Amino acid sequence: MPETSFSEAVDRALALAMTRDPRVVVLGEDVRLQRRGAFVRFGASRVLDAPISESALLGTALGAAMAGLRPVVEIYFVDFIGVALDQLLNHAAKLEAFTGGRWQAPLVVRAACGGGYGDAGQHQQSLWGLLAGVPGLSVVVPSTPADAAGLLLAAIDGPGPVVFLEHKLLSQQWLDYLGGASREGVQFDVPAAGARGEVGEPPVPVPLGVAALRRQGGDLALVSLGVGVHRCLEAAELLEDEGVWAAVLDLRSVAPLDVQAIVELGRRTGRVLVVDEDYTRGGLSGEVAAVLAEHGVRSAYARVTTEETIPYARALEDAVLPNVERIMAAAHALLVNAPGKRG
Amino acid sequence: MSSTGTEQLQALYLQMCRIRWTEQALALLWRRGLASGEMHLGIGEEAVVAGVVGNLDDRDAMALDYRSTPALVARGVDLTSILLEVVGSPSGLCGGRGGHMHLMSREHLVAASGVVGAPGPLACGFGLAARTKGKGGVAVAFFGDGAVNEGMLMEALNLAAAWRLPVVFVCKDNRWAVTTRSSELTGGGLRRRLGAFGMPLDRVDGRDVESVAAAAARAVARGRAGRGPTVLLASCPRPEGHFLGDPLVRLTSAVGELAAEVRPLVAELVVRPGAPLAQRLSAVKGIGGKAAAVAVHAPARTSDPLRRAARRLPEATSRELAVVARREVETALGRVLGEAVSRA
Ligand SMILES: Cc1ncc(C[n+]2csc(CCOP(=O)(O)OP(=O)(O)O)c2C)c(N)n1
């Protein structure tokens, strides 16, 4: 299988979807430059630059989806969805329920998310927990090029609406666009296995709501998604040096959530550590704990999350975002506090 | 020019120089990797900002976008603390937590946001507070031409008009929103849009600091007198592109990058299936046209607001003022570089 970057993988999946299905259109601010490959190949009628009017843009995409198109609508950063939330929350998410399943909106909302490059707390949020809490919305967060391509294909072909979040640290395209490539001495902790990887030709769809076990291990389950998966894999290596076998589960999708995979792994390991770049409260990490409790899984539980507004200064930011040191500390505490099932 | 006119121009020119040097200091910090994230400069906006802010005093408030440093500098916020914030220092204006897109000073009643359109509603709130306090204070919102398509800004303009709030809405029209020409996506055009709320609109050449200052003086006086909001529509250049490292600027400035960018696009011209060739060619032309237009906008070819102001002053005076500004910024920059090095 050929190796490509995360951004190329997304571009390829998009091109494939646009080739197969003339109903797929791309709408968003600056997309004729950002997605210039698709613009040149498919022309002006299928790649439309939007005014800075996210509310109208999301609503337009919804209407178009209801009337038979399959829009991929881009919101620069997920943070900016704030100005258009009504269209997702009260409209896109409600359609199928309000019509008793008779009407669906096959709509993909594409947005960049995540931190680690010093853009501060208004441009680096994750927000997948907030969005996934609304019934009727699917939310996916790929951690590899293959999953990025596969989840995008499944999202475009599915019944929608799906929020597709691309972590900026995985996307060379985004880091370049934001100016990262044009200066020296700036280092971002980009996980190599997330930024580049093998992608099928053609890319293979990845069904929504199916987690991937990235690493086997019986002592401890690290449950994560997006860039967090790579931080977990790094921590798992270090834990192995200490004789601890940690499994790493990549959820890939926040909604629908792969409850079965979480429950099974929780039962098997007896210790669950959720690593979630999103905020602590009211989100994914708490949801995982609730799922375990609801299924009577008696596992020890801890979480490493973003507990406050992401600060601008790189050193402060590094400490606030889930990092390997914090994962290791939380893992050690779990092993000490719940020594029972070790080995 | 009257002697008070000369004095005013001297003060304005000094502010413009302070702004320009500060922006260049920011560029230096960013290029050296000491400032993280994106970096949007206000080079080209000096006359607009200096002309407006020169009319403000301690009663007044400002709501800014992500090109906020010029207004902070002109308003008298400490230069060193601005630069320290941008390098993420704990002694920065916001303790290193806000960064360059979110600079705020409670003391000066100024707050910036990286969300397009956000200055509109905030300025309405500042204006409401000023009117309620009853001391004649006004609020200013600075935003770009692209921002007028953001719903919250349209709502704010209407709210200010309906409540006759003491707000001056300043649209800095550089004709671009990142890589998009605003004229192509602003139905009815900017002037008619901004003029549609029943408040006076003053259109000024934003490279001419004296015109801006005069128009702003009228708008601020209206606000202070309880006669409601005003819109200033000021055209200005965007010589550095949208942000530092702007992809369109890079495309046109580096032949290597251009080749690297064009190659995959050529492949997209022929790969099947896809749109008819004519449509594909017109897409390529569209992208090329944008890159060329940005290149035309580049520094040497635009008329620089600073040079324009300098030409209206005796040469010795303008040179002296430029040196004063430069020294002030260099001193601040030296302190910041020293701090950054000692922290590293
Ligand atoms: C709500 C929102 N949408 C999109 C963006 C991304 N963005 C940042 S600046 C910008 C263009 C703004 O153009 P304009 O208002 O003309 O101001 P300029 O940057 O040209 O000064 C865009 C689209 C954002 N920050 N906020």
XYZ file of C-alpha atoms and ligand atoms in Angstrom:
713
model
C 0.000 0.000 0.000
C 1.363 3.450 -0.868
C 2.301 5.781 1.979
C 0.766 9.233 2.021
C 0.349 12.135 4.365
C -2.795 12.622 6.420
C -3.801 15.610 4.286
C -3.195 13.783 1.011
C -5.262 10.889 2.277
C -8.196 13.198 2.956
C -7.782 14.833 -0.463
C -7.749 11.443 -2.137
C -10.843 10.240 -0.334
C -12.637 13.445 -1.228
C -11.642 13.118 -4.882
C -12.823 9.521 -4.927
C -16.174 10.468 -3.415
C -16.577 13.336 -5.888
C -15.714 11.044 -8.779
C -18.187 8.383 -7.771
C -21.028 10.642 -6.850
C -21.873 13.879 -8.674
C -24.019 14.936 -5.719
C -20.911 15.552 -3.599
C -20.093 19.267 -3.438
C -17.523 21.140 -1.356
C -18.536 24.393 0.309
C -16.481 26.616 2.565
C -14.357 29.704 3.088
C -11.204 29.707 0.924
C -11.825 26.141 -0.324
C -10.942 27.042 -3.891
C -7.418 27.592 -2.665
C -7.342 25.115 0.211
C -8.825 22.310 -1.899
C -7.369 23.531 -5.168
C -6.867 20.024 -6.514
C -10.605 19.322 -6.253
C -11.414 22.798 -7.578
C -9.342 22.289 -10.722
C -10.553 18.761 -11.325
C -14.247 19.168 -10.589
C -14.733 22.833 -11.423
C -16.513 25.816 -9.984
C -19.934 24.198 -9.765
C -18.728 21.642 -7.228
C -16.231 23.623 -5.147
C -17.691 26.882 -3.855
C -15.939 29.637 -1.906
C -18.237 30.901 0.828
C -18.500 34.299 2.468
C -17.584 34.387 6.155
C -21.130 33.414 7.087
C -20.901 30.067 8.845
C -24.478 30.096 10.002
C -25.876 30.549 6.504
C -23.260 28.149 5.162
C -24.196 25.278 7.478
C -27.873 25.946 6.942
C -27.372 25.985 3.180
C -25.475 22.713 3.334
C -28.316 21.225 5.357
C -30.948 22.380 2.900
C -28.909 21.076 -0.009
C -28.500 17.732 1.745
C -32.232 17.530 2.431
C -32.898 18.183 -1.240
C -30.555 15.523 -2.540
C -26.946 16.764 -2.556
C -24.139 15.381 -0.432
C -22.322 18.480 0.761
C -18.959 18.446 2.463
C -19.032 21.788 4.207
C -15.883 23.191 5.741
C -15.721 25.289 8.873
C -12.130 26.478 9.228
C -11.626 25.484 12.848
C -14.167 23.681 14.975
C -13.970 26.613 17.401
C -15.818 28.774 14.877
C -18.766 26.414 14.844
C -19.898 28.526 17.765
C -21.297 31.151 15.435
C -23.339 28.532 13.548
C -24.217 26.030 16.235
C -27.955 26.469 15.806
C -27.860 24.927 12.347
C -26.262 21.769 13.697
C -27.927 21.575 17.073
C -31.495 22.531 16.281
C -31.763 21.659 12.635
C -29.335 19.129 11.155
C -29.442 16.979 14.276
C -33.233 17.065 14.514
C -34.320 16.213 10.987
C -34.296 12.446 11.184
C -35.943 12.358 14.613
C -38.635 14.904 13.734
C -39.601 12.966 10.625
C -39.633 9.590 12.293
C -36.706 8.534 10.145
C -38.357 9.569 6.896
C -35.883 12.319 6.000
C -32.130 12.391 6.441
C -29.429 14.950 5.791
C -26.310 13.325 4.288
C -24.081 16.173 5.286
C -20.437 16.183 6.370
C -19.113 19.105 8.381
C -15.361 19.176 8.072
C -13.308 21.189 10.562
C -9.762 21.362 11.834
C -9.365 20.890 15.573
C -6.816 20.475 18.290
C -3.794 22.177 19.743
C -0.069 21.940 20.118
C 1.139 24.752 17.861
C 0.594 27.806 20.023
C -2.592 29.374 18.707
C -4.212 29.652 22.162
C -7.620 28.764 23.523
C -9.923 30.174 20.848
C -8.372 28.273 17.926
C -7.191 24.980 19.369
C -10.180 23.398 21.031
C -11.432 19.865 20.415
C -15.135 20.274 21.220
C -16.025 16.769 20.079
C -17.631 16.041 23.438
C -19.904 19.060 23.150
C -20.998 18.075 19.640
C -21.294 14.348 20.288
C -23.657 15.007 23.173
C -26.417 16.009 20.755
C -28.551 13.074 19.575
C -28.581 12.952 15.807
C -24.992 14.068 15.261
C -22.107 11.729 14.499
C -18.611 12.903 15.343
C -15.423 11.246 14.076
C -11.774 11.999 14.852
C -9.246 10.038 12.780
C -5.730 9.408 14.070
C -4.104 7.997 10.912
C -4.145 8.742 7.174
C -5.974 5.474 6.434
C -8.681 6.276 8.970
C -8.933 9.849 7.753
C -9.631 8.648 4.232
C -11.832 5.767 5.360
C -13.946 7.728 7.808
C -14.432 10.553 5.323
C -15.643 8.114 2.670
C -18.040 6.468 5.121
C -19.244 9.853 6.336
C -19.956 11.107 2.817
C -21.736 7.895 1.833
C -23.685 7.610 5.085
C -26.990 9.086 6.203
C -25.335 12.055 8.005
C -24.969 14.503 9.555
C -21.360 13.790 10.486
C -18.801 16.149 11.985
C -15.372 15.140 10.656
C -12.552 16.595 12.746
C -8.975 16.784 11.495
C -6.331 17.383 14.094
C -4.040 20.165 12.891
C -0.931 18.466 14.256
C -1.597 15.552 11.892
C -2.210 17.748 8.891
C 0.875 19.163 7.235
C -1.485 21.082 4.974
C -2.947 22.974 7.906
C 0.379 23.584 9.610
C 1.780 24.944 6.349
C -1.283 27.050 5.706
C -0.976 28.660 9.127
C 2.563 29.693 8.287
C 4.380 26.926 10.131
C 6.553 25.967 7.193
C 7.980 29.387 6.565
C 10.225 29.829 9.578
C 13.005 28.155 11.434
C 13.223 26.984 14.970
C 9.597 26.140 15.527
C 8.925 22.640 16.667
C 5.607 20.914 16.961
C 5.294 17.485 18.532
C 3.858 15.871 15.403
C 3.237 12.116 15.768
C 4.959 10.583 12.738
C 2.623 7.589 12.510
C -0.350 9.938 12.393
C 0.994 12.427 9.901
C 2.029 9.766 7.363
C 0.958 6.204 6.771
C -0.254 3.611 4.355
C -3.554 4.167 2.628
C -5.281 1.677 0.368
C -5.656 2.405 -3.324
C -8.519 3.059 -3.492
C -8.943 3.997 0.200
C -11.174 1.640 2.151
C -14.216 3.055 3.981
C -14.070 2.792 7.780
C -17.485 2.343 9.392
C -18.474 4.921 12.000
C -18.645 3.726 15.592
C -16.040 0.979 15.375
C -12.952 1.415 17.549
C -9.547 0.032 16.606
C -7.289 -1.760 19.060
C -3.887 -0.276 18.273
C -1.944 -2.270 20.837
C -2.624 -5.364 22.884
C -2.062 -5.420 26.629
C -3.670 -6.928 29.702
C -2.597 -4.659 32.547
C -4.121 -1.380 31.587
C -6.352 0.060 28.858
C -5.441 3.432 27.380
C -8.529 4.748 25.614
C -8.134 7.717 23.316
C -8.598 9.218 19.859
C -6.901 11.651 17.482
C -3.422 12.776 18.492
C -4.041 11.289 21.948
C -3.743 7.796 20.453
C -0.136 8.498 19.507
C 0.667 9.924 22.914
C -0.805 6.726 24.398
C 1.263 4.498 22.122
C 4.380 6.348 23.217
C 3.423 5.954 26.873
C 2.641 2.271 26.335
C 6.188 1.706 25.073
C 7.591 3.323 28.195
C 5.262 1.279 30.378
C 6.436 -1.865 28.659
C 9.979 -1.030 29.720
C 8.615 -1.098 33.266
C 6.982 -4.468 32.673
C 3.470 -3.119 32.313
C 1.409 -4.202 29.303
C -0.924 -1.468 28.224
C -3.552 -1.837 25.505
C -4.340 1.187 23.357
C -7.863 1.587 22.040
C -8.451 4.196 19.324
C -12.125 5.114 19.540
C -12.053 6.881 16.132
C -15.624 7.961 16.604
C -17.123 9.806 19.580
C -20.668 9.324 18.350
C -21.595 6.605 17.756
C -19.320 5.285 20.488
C -18.017 1.714 20.366
C -19.458 0.736 23.738
C -18.721 -2.931 23.268
C -15.023 -2.373 22.681
C -14.773 -0.194 25.783
C -16.633 -2.663 27.961
C -14.636 -5.658 26.767
C -11.313 -3.942 27.264
C -12.368 -2.634 30.666
C -13.316 -6.154 31.747
C -10.096 -7.603 30.398
C -7.706 -5.102 31.976
C -9.537 -3.869 35.056
C -7.908 -0.487 34.647
C -9.042 2.168 32.211
C -7.218 5.411 31.556
C -8.961 7.787 29.147
C -6.721 10.239 27.324
C -8.924 12.934 25.834
C -7.695 16.242 24.428
C -11.182 17.660 24.890
C -12.331 19.322 28.109
C -12.790 17.229 31.226
C -16.390 17.858 32.127
C -19.504 16.802 30.285
C -17.660 15.000 27.546
C -16.098 11.840 26.243
C -13.946 10.910 29.237
C -16.913 10.968 31.616
C -18.987 9.108 29.055
C -16.478 6.255 29.033
C -16.724 6.023 32.836
C -20.508 5.997 32.611
C -20.450 3.243 29.992
C -18.207 1.110 32.212
C -20.434 1.676 35.249
C -23.639 0.998 33.322
C -22.271 -2.327 32.173
C -21.177 -3.351 35.623
C -17.508 -3.308 34.707
C -15.584 -3.015 37.941
C -12.489 -1.372 36.590
C -10.326 1.314 38.086
C -10.628 4.547 36.121
C -8.648 7.719 35.552
C -8.445 10.401 32.890
C -5.956 12.786 31.360
C -7.795 15.645 29.689
C -7.648 19.355 28.995
C -8.774 20.869 32.255
C -8.700 24.557 31.448
C -8.682 27.084 28.607
C -5.631 26.294 26.499
C -3.006 28.944 27.230
C -0.988 30.643 24.505
C 2.557 30.201 25.847
C 3.984 27.009 24.402
C 5.297 25.705 27.716
C 1.965 26.280 29.465
C 0.121 24.793 26.532
C 2.257 21.658 26.541
C 1.410 21.114 30.187
C -2.327 21.647 29.693
C -2.731 19.322 26.703
C -2.513 15.588 27.425
C 1.144 14.625 27.122
C 3.177 11.502 27.728
C 4.355 12.597 31.189
C 0.803 13.159 32.373
C -0.290 9.839 30.912
C 2.579 8.059 32.654
C 1.785 9.703 35.986
C -1.886 8.773 35.714
C -1.001 5.218 34.677
C 1.351 4.816 37.634
C -1.289 6.101 40.018
C -3.836 3.653 38.593
C -1.427 0.743 38.968
C -0.663 1.679 42.565
C -4.261 2.352 43.557
C -5.677 -0.699 41.808
C -2.926 -3.290 42.127
C -5.292 -6.311 41.974
C -5.347 -7.471 38.402
C -1.719 -6.905 37.524
C -0.106 -9.502 35.275
C -1.293 73.740 6.951
C -1.943 75.545 10.238
C 0.513 75.074 13.086
C -2.037 73.054 15.102
C -2.573 71.003 11.958
C 1.146 70.347 11.797
C 1.255 69.412 15.454
C -1.606 66.996 14.987
C 0.027 65.424 11.964
C 3.280 65.086 13.855
C 1.523 63.257 16.675
C -0.268 61.008 14.208
C 2.882 60.283 12.268
C 4.708 59.375 15.460
C 1.957 56.893 16.307
C 2.077 55.427 12.823
C 5.815 54.909 13.133
C 5.408 53.327 16.563
C 2.824 50.981 15.050
C 4.950 50.109 12.035
C 8.013 49.332 14.107
C 6.011 47.287 16.553
C 4.567 45.241 13.718
C 8.035 44.674 12.357
C 9.200 43.622 15.800
C 6.330 41.110 15.880
C 7.382 39.768 12.490
C 10.922 39.351 13.749
C 9.797 37.522 16.888
C 7.584 35.275 14.805
C 10.225 34.504 12.183
C 12.670 33.616 14.910
C 10.148 31.159 16.274
C 9.712 33.099 19.530
C 6.054 33.855 18.833
C 3.924 30.805 18.213
C 0.805 30.152 16.163
C -0.502 32.409 13.426
C 0.636 36.004 13.063
C -1.551 38.677 11.484
C 0.150 42.029 11.104
C -1.462 45.432 10.882
C 1.059 46.823 8.409
C -0.966 48.947 6.008
C -3.549 49.860 8.656
C -1.405 52.438 10.464
C -3.255 55.495 9.199
C -6.693 54.039 9.903
C -5.805 53.042 13.426
C -3.770 56.102 14.374
C -6.399 58.408 12.897
C -9.248 56.828 14.859
C -7.501 56.104 18.148
C -6.065 59.628 18.296
C -9.601 60.818 19.050
C -10.116 58.601 22.082
C -9.594 59.215 25.776
C -9.961 57.391 29.071
C -13.750 57.201 28.855
C -13.602 55.187 25.667
C -13.380 51.489 24.867
C -12.227 49.434 21.879
C -13.218 46.023 20.518
C -10.530 44.668 18.213
C -9.928 41.830 15.804
C -6.765 39.724 15.502
C -4.824 42.647 14.009
C -5.021 44.297 17.385
C -1.507 45.452 18.174
C -1.714 48.735 16.223
C -4.719 49.913 18.233
C -3.146 48.850 21.521
C 0.056 50.692 20.693
C -1.793 53.840 19.647
C -3.929 53.695 22.795
C -0.805 53.734 24.954
C -0.651 50.156 26.176
C 2.893 49.409 27.278
C 4.921 48.205 24.299
C 7.097 45.854 26.254
C 4.127 44.112 27.813
C 2.535 43.634 24.388
C 5.692 42.095 22.954
C 6.210 39.978 26.062
C 2.711 38.611 25.658
C 3.446 37.656 22.087
C 6.469 35.633 23.171
C 4.334 33.953 25.823
C 6.056 35.487 28.809
C 4.469 35.364 32.271
C 5.137 39.115 32.460
C 3.199 39.764 29.268
C 0.031 41.818 29.040
C -2.100 38.717 29.722
C 0.443 36.584 31.528
C 1.325 34.741 28.331
C -2.085 33.101 28.259
C -3.920 35.129 25.649
C -1.336 35.580 22.921
C -1.381 37.825 19.920
C -4.964 37.165 18.789
C -6.469 37.710 22.224
C -4.733 40.766 23.618
C -6.760 42.524 26.287
C -6.260 45.305 28.768
C -8.944 45.899 31.349
C -7.254 49.118 32.355
C -7.629 50.509 28.825
C -10.995 48.860 28.159
C -9.729 47.060 25.060
C -10.270 43.465 24.060
C -9.358 41.562 20.917
C -10.813 38.383 19.436
C -9.725 35.916 16.794
C -13.310 35.165 15.823
C -14.330 37.161 12.758
C -17.149 39.605 13.505
C -16.802 39.434 17.278
C -15.770 43.105 17.726
C -19.267 44.245 16.653
C -21.337 42.948 19.542
C -18.589 43.663 22.057
C -18.431 47.307 21.004
C -22.207 47.560 21.427
C -21.798 46.377 25.009
C -18.980 48.831 25.624
C -21.137 51.564 24.105
C -24.118 50.686 26.268
C -21.934 50.804 29.381
C -20.474 54.157 28.316
C -23.889 55.672 27.735
C -25.207 54.353 31.026
C -22.264 55.864 32.863
C -23.186 59.177 31.257
C -19.724 60.663 30.862
C -19.724 60.906 27.098
C -17.628 57.822 26.428
C -17.754 56.018 23.090
C -16.826 52.546 21.872
C -14.957 51.652 18.698
C -15.141 48.382 16.773
C -12.399 47.560 14.262
C -13.107 44.829 11.735
C -12.330 43.830 8.147
C -14.264 43.834 4.908
C -14.775 40.068 5.069
C -16.327 40.364 8.512
C -19.392 42.187 7.181
C -20.695 38.825 6.012
C -20.733 37.520 9.558
C -24.238 37.529 11.026
C -23.259 38.775 14.470
C -21.687 41.890 12.995
C -24.814 42.664 10.997
C -26.897 42.129 14.129
C -24.602 44.426 16.080
C -24.870 47.214 13.508
C -28.621 47.032 13.691
C -28.668 46.893 17.474
C -26.409 49.920 17.726
C -28.619 51.816 15.288
C -31.846 50.778 17.020
C -30.529 51.748 20.452
C -28.582 54.760 19.168
C -25.488 53.540 20.934
C -22.294 55.622 21.000
C -20.336 53.251 18.771
C -17.964 53.944 15.900
C -17.771 50.969 13.554
C -14.501 51.055 11.638
C -14.320 48.763 8.622
C -10.714 48.360 7.469
C -11.260 47.488 3.844
C -8.209 45.718 2.439
C -10.406 43.987 -0.179
C -9.364 40.484 0.843
C -10.502 37.860 3.312
C -7.599 35.407 3.525
C -7.539 34.109 -0.094
C -10.948 35.379 -1.147
C -11.758 38.681 -2.823
C -14.479 40.265 -0.742
C -16.114 41.971 -3.712
C -17.039 38.555 -5.108
C -18.916 37.514 -2.005
C -20.455 40.692 -0.613
C -23.934 41.103 -2.070
C -24.787 44.730 -2.779
C -21.226 45.810 -2.064
C -19.558 46.961 1.097
C -20.633 50.559 1.074
C -24.298 49.916 0.526
C -24.251 47.116 3.076
C -22.709 49.224 5.809
C -24.847 52.195 4.879
C -28.086 50.250 5.166
C -28.621 50.630 8.894
C -29.742 54.215 8.977
C -26.569 55.542 10.553
C -24.163 57.902 8.829
C -21.380 56.332 6.835
C -18.151 58.144 6.134
C -15.925 56.725 3.446
C -12.284 57.681 3.747
C -8.979 56.884 2.137
C -7.440 54.815 4.901
C -3.940 55.625 3.725
C -4.494 59.298 4.463
C -4.194 59.701 8.211
C -5.536 63.247 8.275
C -8.730 62.305 6.446
C -9.241 59.397 8.801
C -8.608 61.559 11.865
C -11.093 64.186 10.685
C -13.803 61.640 9.909
C -13.208 59.852 13.203
C -13.413 63.150 15.086
C -16.894 63.725 13.651
C -17.989 60.172 14.471
C -16.660 60.329 18.017
C -18.290 63.735 18.563
C -21.639 62.316 17.447
C -21.268 59.460 19.886
C -20.273 61.725 22.757
C -23.223 64.016 22.044
C -25.674 61.103 22.221
C -26.433 61.206 18.501
C -25.800 57.499 17.932
C -23.459 55.290 15.961
C -21.411 55.963 12.824
C -19.674 53.764 10.283
C -16.237 54.627 8.947
C -15.292 52.759 5.811
C -11.549 53.073 5.326
C -9.667 51.441 2.465
C -6.154 50.236 3.209
C -3.522 47.880 1.767
C -2.547 44.411 2.996
C 1.111 44.244 1.967
C 2.020 41.176 4.051
C -0.922 39.067 2.907
C -3.398 37.632 5.400
C -0.834 36.383 7.871
C 2.890 35.808 7.933
C 3.718 32.852 5.715
C 0.541 33.520 3.700
C 0.327 30.741 1.099
C -0.634 33.127 -1.719
C 2.276 35.415 -0.928
C 4.631 32.452 -0.771
C 3.295 31.200 -4.094
C 4.170 34.393 -5.849
C 7.425 35.150 -4.069
C 9.228 31.821 -4.380
C 9.665 30.257 -7.792
C 10.409 26.889 -6.206
C 7.124 26.895 -4.340
C 5.260 27.949 -7.425
C 6.619 24.991 -9.383
C 5.858 22.610 -6.532
C 2.309 23.935 -6.380
C 1.656 23.996 -10.096
C 2.786 20.436 -10.819
C -0.066 18.655 -8.991
C -2.573 21.113 -10.465
C -1.453 20.218 -13.971
C -2.189 16.583 -13.138
C -5.692 17.606 -12.009
C -6.277 19.180 -15.416
C -6.193 15.862 -17.240
C -7.188 13.158 -14.761
C -10.528 11.497 -15.531
C -13.313 11.698 -14.699
C -13.849 15.344 -13.861
C -15.237 18.609 -15.156
C -14.875 19.558 -18.846
C -11.443 20.957 -19.699
C -12.701 24.512 -20.147
C -13.998 24.544 -16.570
C -10.737 23.138 -15.290
C -8.723 25.758 -17.108
C -10.899 28.467 -15.732
C -10.279 27.137 -12.198
C -6.518 27.279 -12.770
C -6.902 30.786 -14.115
C -8.878 31.717 -11.004
C -6.123 30.519 -8.687
C -3.417 32.164 -10.773
C -5.375 35.399 -10.867
C -5.591 35.513 -7.105
C -1.889 34.898 -6.663
C -1.117 37.623 -9.204
C -3.491 40.076 -7.526
C -1.833 39.468 -4.174
C 1.566 40.070 -5.768
C 0.342 43.416 -7.137
C -0.688 44.289 -3.597
C 2.828 43.630 -2.335
C 4.781 46.317 -0.432
C 6.699 48.157 -3.138
C 3.704 48.806 -5.336
C 1.156 50.011 -2.803
C 1.289 53.529 -1.616
C 2.529 53.353 1.910
C 0.460 55.327 4.446
C 3.608 56.204 6.377
C 5.370 57.650 3.375
C 2.250 59.574 2.541
C 2.129 61.198 5.976
C 5.874 61.824 5.962
C 5.637 63.691 2.683
C 3.327 66.226 4.336
C 5.871 67.017 7.056
C 9.248 68.770 6.836
C 11.785 66.069 6.082
C 13.835 66.688 9.200
C 10.718 66.459 11.356
C 9.513 63.187 9.885
C 12.970 61.694 10.144
C 13.278 62.745 13.762
C 9.877 61.297 14.660
C 10.718 58.030 12.928
C 13.914 57.781 14.951
C 12.077 58.413 18.223
C 9.579 55.663 17.427
C 12.246 53.304 16.273
C 14.287 53.775 19.422
C 11.297 53.185 21.642
C 10.379 49.950 19.866
C 13.976 48.764 19.675
C 14.388 49.278 23.401
C 11.251 47.261 24.094
C 12.312 44.582 21.622
C 15.753 44.365 23.198
C 14.194 43.806 26.614
C 11.869 41.154 25.222
C 14.629 39.324 23.367
C 16.724 39.405 26.540
C 13.864 37.966 28.551
C 13.135 35.303 25.950
C 16.763 34.223 25.870
C 17.052 34.072 29.659
C 13.864 32.008 29.881
C 15.013 29.558 27.220
C -16.075 33.049 12.680
C -14.780 32.887 11.968
N -14.767 32.334 10.738
C -13.597 32.176 10.078
C -12.421 32.560 10.634
C -11.108 32.374 9.873
N -10.636 33.675 9.426
C -9.765 34.393 10.144
S -9.470 35.867 9.492
C -10.497 35.592 8.193
C -10.686 36.629 7.122
C -11.203 37.900 7.620
O -11.194 38.842 6.597
P -11.466 40.375 6.866
O -12.648 40.526 7.767
O -11.545 41.055 5.574
O -10.214 40.880 7.688
P -8.682 40.883 7.295
O -8.110 39.636 7.861
O -8.563 40.974 5.817
O -8.110 42.063 7.991
C -11.057 34.332 8.294
C -11.979 33.738 7.319
C -12.477 33.120 11.930
N -11.373 33.517 12.573
N -13.655 33.287 12.565
